[in-house]
Amino acid sequence: MQSWEFSTESDAHDEEFVKRSYAEADEAHTSIEHCLNDVYGPPVSTGESHREIPHGGIIRYTLWQLDQRKLYLVTIHEGIGLPIELILGALARK
């Protein structure tokens, strides 16, 4: 859905730039989460890690149960120099 790139090596190691990027990602996550709550109701789970969500480096996730699927919103950052990403995805119901 959205990503925050570190265009230079110095950006990736600039603590203030990284903090601002995390804050922007968190704000975007919250905004989208509120919109999805309006459509799907309250989430069934939130947190910093979830075994079913197929992404590494999870910073924050929100999970909704739909009829046959689970919808998730996840913010990830897998490492220095890699982008912070906000991803919307679905899981098959088990």
Short mmCIF file of N, CA and C in Angstrom, two decimals:
data_model
loop_
_atom_site.label_atom_id
_atom_site.label_comp_id
_atom_site.label_asym_id
_atom_site.label_seq_id
_atom_site.Cartn_x
_atom_site.Cartn_y
_atom_site.Cartn_z
N MET A 1 0.82 -1.19 0.00
CA MET A 1 0.00 0.00 0.00
C MET A 1 0.87 1.26 0.00
N GLN A 2 1.86 1.25 0.89
CA GLN A 2 2.70 2.44 1.01
C GLN A 2 4.05 2.01 1.56
N SER A 3 5.09 2.76 1.19
CA SER A 3 6.41 2.46 1.75
C SER A 3 7.18 3.75 2.00
N TRP A 4 8.10 3.66 2.93
CA TRP A 4 8.99 4.76 3.28
C TRP A 4 10.39 4.28 2.97
N GLU A 5 10.97 4.86 1.93
CA GLU A 5 12.28 4.44 1.43
C GLU A 5 13.41 5.22 2.10
N PHE A 6 14.55 4.59 2.17
CA PHE A 6 15.77 5.23 2.62
C PHE A 6 16.66 5.33 1.39
N SER A 7 16.67 6.51 0.78
CA SER A 7 17.32 6.66 -0.52
C SER A 7 18.84 6.64 -0.45
N THR A 8 19.39 6.92 0.71
CA THR A 8 20.85 6.88 0.85
C THR A 8 21.22 6.08 2.09
N GLU A 9 22.45 5.66 2.12
CA GLU A 9 22.95 4.92 3.29
C GLU A 9 22.89 5.79 4.54
N SER A 10 23.16 7.09 4.38
CA SER A 10 23.11 7.97 5.55
C SER A 10 21.68 8.12 6.08
N ASP A 11 20.68 8.14 5.19
CA ASP A 11 19.28 8.17 5.63
C ASP A 11 18.95 6.93 6.47
N ALA A 12 19.42 5.79 6.02
CA ALA A 12 19.13 4.53 6.70
C ALA A 12 19.73 4.49 8.11
N HIS A 13 20.78 5.27 8.34
CA HIS A 13 21.45 5.27 9.64
C HIS A 13 21.17 6.54 10.44
N ASP A 14 20.36 7.44 9.91
CA ASP A 14 20.01 8.68 10.58
C ASP A 14 18.85 8.40 11.54
N GLU A 15 19.13 8.33 12.83
CA GLU A 15 18.12 7.95 13.82
C GLU A 15 16.88 8.84 13.78
N GLU A 16 17.06 10.14 13.62
CA GLU A 16 15.92 11.05 13.58
C GLU A 16 15.07 10.82 12.33
N PHE A 17 15.71 10.60 11.18
CA PHE A 17 14.98 10.33 9.95
C PHE A 17 14.21 9.02 10.07
N VAL A 18 14.84 8.01 10.64
CA VAL A 18 14.17 6.71 10.83
C VAL A 18 13.00 6.86 11.79
N LYS A 19 13.17 7.59 12.89
CA LYS A 19 12.08 7.81 13.84
C LYS A 19 10.90 8.51 13.18
N ARG A 20 11.19 9.53 12.37
CA ARG A 20 10.12 10.24 11.66
C ARG A 20 9.39 9.31 10.69
N SER A 21 10.15 8.47 10.01
CA SER A 21 9.55 7.51 9.07
C SER A 21 8.66 6.51 9.81
N TYR A 22 9.13 6.02 10.97
CA TYR A 22 8.31 5.12 11.78
C TYR A 22 7.03 5.83 12.23
N ALA A 23 7.15 7.08 12.65
CA ALA A 23 5.98 7.83 13.11
C ALA A 23 4.97 8.03 11.97
N GLU A 24 5.46 8.35 10.78
CA GLU A 24 4.58 8.51 9.62
C GLU A 24 3.89 7.18 9.28
N ALA A 25 4.63 6.10 9.33
CA ALA A 25 4.05 4.77 9.04
C ALA A 25 3.00 4.42 10.09
N ASP A 26 3.29 4.72 11.34
CA ASP A 26 2.35 4.42 12.42
C ASP A 26 1.07 5.24 12.26
N GLU A 27 1.21 6.49 11.89
CA GLU A 27 0.05 7.36 11.66
C GLU A 27 -0.79 6.84 10.49
N ALA A 28 -0.15 6.42 9.42
CA ALA A 28 -0.87 5.87 8.26
C ALA A 28 -1.58 4.58 8.66
N HIS A 29 -0.90 3.72 9.43
CA HIS A 29 -1.50 2.46 9.89
C HIS A 29 -2.77 2.76 10.69
N THR A 30 -2.67 3.69 11.63
CA THR A 30 -3.81 4.06 12.47
C THR A 30 -4.97 4.59 11.63
N SER A 31 -4.68 5.43 10.68
CA SER A 31 -5.72 6.01 9.83
C SER A 31 -6.45 4.93 9.03
N ILE A 32 -5.69 4.04 8.42
CA ILE A 32 -6.30 2.96 7.62
C ILE A 32 -7.05 2.00 8.53
N GLU A 33 -6.48 1.71 9.70
CA GLU A 33 -7.15 0.82 10.66
C GLU A 33 -8.52 1.37 11.03
N HIS A 34 -8.63 2.66 11.29
CA HIS A 34 -9.92 3.28 11.63
C HIS A 34 -10.92 3.13 10.50
N CYS A 35 -10.47 3.33 9.26
CA CYS A 35 -11.35 3.15 8.10
C CYS A 35 -11.84 1.71 8.00
N LEU A 36 -10.93 0.77 8.19
CA LEU A 36 -11.31 -0.65 8.09
C LEU A 36 -12.21 -1.06 9.26
N ASN A 37 -12.01 -0.46 10.43
CA ASN A 37 -12.91 -0.72 11.56
C ASN A 37 -14.33 -0.30 11.22
N ASP A 38 -14.48 0.80 10.51
CA ASP A 38 -15.80 1.28 10.11
C ASP A 38 -16.49 0.28 9.19
N VAL A 39 -15.73 -0.41 8.37
CA VAL A 39 -16.29 -1.37 7.41
C VAL A 39 -16.46 -2.76 8.03
N TYR A 40 -15.44 -3.26 8.74
CA TYR A 40 -15.41 -4.64 9.21
C TYR A 40 -15.62 -4.81 10.71
N GLY A 41 -15.76 -3.72 11.43
CA GLY A 41 -15.91 -3.81 12.87
C GLY A 41 -14.56 -3.87 13.56
N PRO A 42 -14.57 -4.07 14.86
CA PRO A 42 -13.31 -4.07 15.60
C PRO A 42 -12.43 -5.26 15.21
N PRO A 43 -11.13 -5.08 15.28
CA PRO A 43 -10.23 -6.19 14.94
C PRO A 43 -10.32 -7.31 15.98
N VAL A 44 -9.97 -8.51 15.54
CA VAL A 44 -9.94 -9.65 16.47
C VAL A 44 -8.58 -9.76 17.14
N SER A 45 -7.57 -9.09 16.57
CA SER A 45 -6.23 -9.20 17.13
C SER A 45 -5.37 -8.03 16.66
N THR A 46 -4.50 -7.57 17.54
CA THR A 46 -3.52 -6.56 17.20
C THR A 46 -2.23 -6.89 17.94
N GLY A 47 -1.13 -6.36 17.50
CA GLY A 47 0.11 -6.60 18.22
C GLY A 47 1.33 -6.38 17.37
N GLU A 48 2.43 -7.03 17.80
CA GLU A 48 3.72 -6.86 17.13
C GLU A 48 4.22 -8.12 16.45
N SER A 49 3.53 -9.24 16.64
CA SER A 49 3.91 -10.45 15.92
C SER A 49 2.70 -11.37 15.82
N HIS A 50 2.64 -12.12 14.73
CA HIS A 50 1.53 -13.05 14.51
C HIS A 50 2.03 -14.16 13.61
N ARG A 51 1.87 -15.38 14.03
CA ARG A 51 2.45 -16.52 13.30
C ARG A 51 1.85 -16.74 11.92
N GLU A 52 0.61 -16.27 11.69
CA GLU A 52 -0.03 -16.49 10.39
C GLU A 52 0.32 -15.44 9.34
N ILE A 53 0.75 -14.27 9.77
CA ILE A 53 1.03 -13.20 8.81
C ILE A 53 2.40 -13.46 8.17
N PRO A 54 2.42 -13.60 6.83
CA PRO A 54 3.63 -14.06 6.13
C PRO A 54 4.64 -12.96 5.83
N HIS A 55 5.01 -12.20 6.84
CA HIS A 55 5.99 -11.13 6.66
C HIS A 55 6.94 -11.12 7.85
N GLY A 56 8.19 -10.82 7.59
CA GLY A 56 9.15 -10.65 8.66
C GLY A 56 9.24 -9.19 9.06
N GLY A 57 9.84 -8.94 10.20
CA GLY A 57 10.07 -7.57 10.63
C GLY A 57 8.81 -6.82 11.00
N ILE A 58 7.81 -7.52 11.53
CA ILE A 58 6.55 -6.87 11.87
C ILE A 58 6.76 -5.87 13.01
N ILE A 59 6.34 -4.65 12.76
CA ILE A 59 6.35 -3.60 13.77
C ILE A 59 4.99 -3.57 14.46
N ARG A 60 3.94 -3.71 13.65
CA ARG A 60 2.57 -3.61 14.15
C ARG A 60 1.63 -4.29 13.16
N TYR A 61 0.64 -5.00 13.69
CA TYR A 61 -0.37 -5.59 12.81
C TYR A 61 -1.75 -5.39 13.42
N THR A 62 -2.76 -5.45 12.55
CA THR A 62 -4.17 -5.46 12.94
C THR A 62 -4.84 -6.52 12.09
N LEU A 63 -5.70 -7.34 12.72
CA LEU A 63 -6.30 -8.48 12.03
C LEU A 63 -7.81 -8.49 12.24
N TRP A 64 -8.56 -8.63 11.15
CA TRP A 64 -10.02 -8.72 11.20
C TRP A 64 -10.44 -10.10 10.69
N GLN A 65 -11.48 -10.66 11.28
CA GLN A 65 -12.05 -11.93 10.81
C GLN A 65 -13.22 -11.62 9.90
N LEU A 66 -13.13 -12.07 8.65
CA LEU A 66 -14.24 -11.94 7.71
C LEU A 66 -14.91 -13.31 7.62
N ASP A 67 -15.83 -13.51 6.72
CA ASP A 67 -16.53 -14.79 6.64
C ASP A 67 -15.57 -15.97 6.49
N GLN A 68 -14.86 -16.04 5.40
CA GLN A 68 -13.96 -17.17 5.14
C GLN A 68 -12.49 -16.77 5.14
N ARG A 69 -12.21 -15.54 5.43
CA ARG A 69 -10.82 -15.06 5.38
C ARG A 69 -10.52 -14.17 6.58
N LYS A 70 -9.24 -13.95 6.75
CA LYS A 70 -8.78 -12.95 7.72
C LYS A 70 -8.11 -11.85 6.91
N LEU A 71 -8.45 -10.62 7.23
CA LEU A 71 -7.85 -9.45 6.59
C LEU A 71 -6.84 -8.87 7.56
N TYR A 72 -5.64 -8.55 7.06
CA TYR A 72 -4.66 -7.95 7.96
C TYR A 72 -4.05 -6.69 7.36
N LEU A 73 -3.69 -5.81 8.25
CA LEU A 73 -2.93 -4.61 7.95
C LEU A 73 -1.66 -4.73 8.76
N VAL A 74 -0.52 -4.63 8.10
CA VAL A 74 0.74 -4.83 8.81
C VAL A 74 1.75 -3.78 8.39
N THR A 75 2.50 -3.30 9.36
CA THR A 75 3.63 -2.41 9.11
C THR A 75 4.88 -3.21 9.40
N ILE A 76 5.80 -3.24 8.42
CA ILE A 76 7.02 -4.04 8.59
C ILE A 76 8.26 -3.20 8.29
N HIS A 77 9.34 -3.63 8.89
CA HIS A 77 10.66 -3.09 8.57
C HIS A 77 11.65 -4.21 8.85
N GLU A 78 12.17 -4.79 7.78
CA GLU A 78 13.00 -5.98 7.92
C GLU A 78 14.47 -5.70 8.21
N GLY A 79 14.90 -4.45 8.09
CA GLY A 79 16.29 -4.18 8.42
C GLY A 79 16.77 -2.84 7.90
N ILE A 80 17.92 -2.44 8.39
CA ILE A 80 18.53 -1.17 8.01
C ILE A 80 18.71 -1.12 6.50
N GLY A 81 18.29 -0.01 5.93
CA GLY A 81 18.42 0.19 4.48
C GLY A 81 17.23 -0.30 3.69
N LEU A 82 16.41 -1.16 4.28
CA LEU A 82 15.21 -1.64 3.60
C LEU A 82 14.05 -0.72 3.93
N PRO A 83 13.07 -0.62 3.04
CA PRO A 83 11.96 0.30 3.29
C PRO A 83 11.07 -0.17 4.45
N ILE A 84 10.40 0.79 5.06
CA ILE A 84 9.30 0.49 5.97
C ILE A 84 8.08 0.34 5.07
N GLU A 85 7.32 -0.73 5.23
CA GLU A 85 6.19 -0.96 4.34
C GLU A 85 4.90 -1.15 5.12
N LEU A 86 3.82 -0.63 4.57
CA LEU A 86 2.48 -0.81 5.08
C LEU A 86 1.74 -1.67 4.07
N ILE A 87 1.29 -2.84 4.51
CA ILE A 87 0.74 -3.84 3.60
C ILE A 87 -0.65 -4.27 4.07
N LEU A 88 -1.58 -4.39 3.14
CA LEU A 88 -2.90 -4.92 3.39
C LEU A 88 -2.97 -6.27 2.70
N GLY A 89 -3.38 -7.30 3.44
CA GLY A 89 -3.41 -8.64 2.84
C GLY A 89 -4.55 -9.46 3.44
N ALA A 90 -4.72 -10.65 2.89
CA ALA A 90 -5.76 -11.56 3.36
C ALA A 90 -5.18 -12.95 3.54
N LEU A 91 -5.71 -13.66 4.52
CA LEU A 91 -5.33 -15.04 4.79
C LEU A 91 -6.54 -15.93 4.62
N ALA A 92 -6.35 -17.12 4.08
CA ALA A 92 -7.43 -18.08 3.97
C ALA A 92 -7.78 -18.56 5.38
N ARG A 93 -9.06 -18.76 5.63
CA ARG A 93 -9.49 -19.25 6.94
C ARG A 93 -9.14 -20.72 7.06
N LYS A 94 -8.61 -21.09 8.20
CA LYS A 94 -8.24 -22.50 8.43
C LYS A 94 -9.30 -23.21 9.23
#
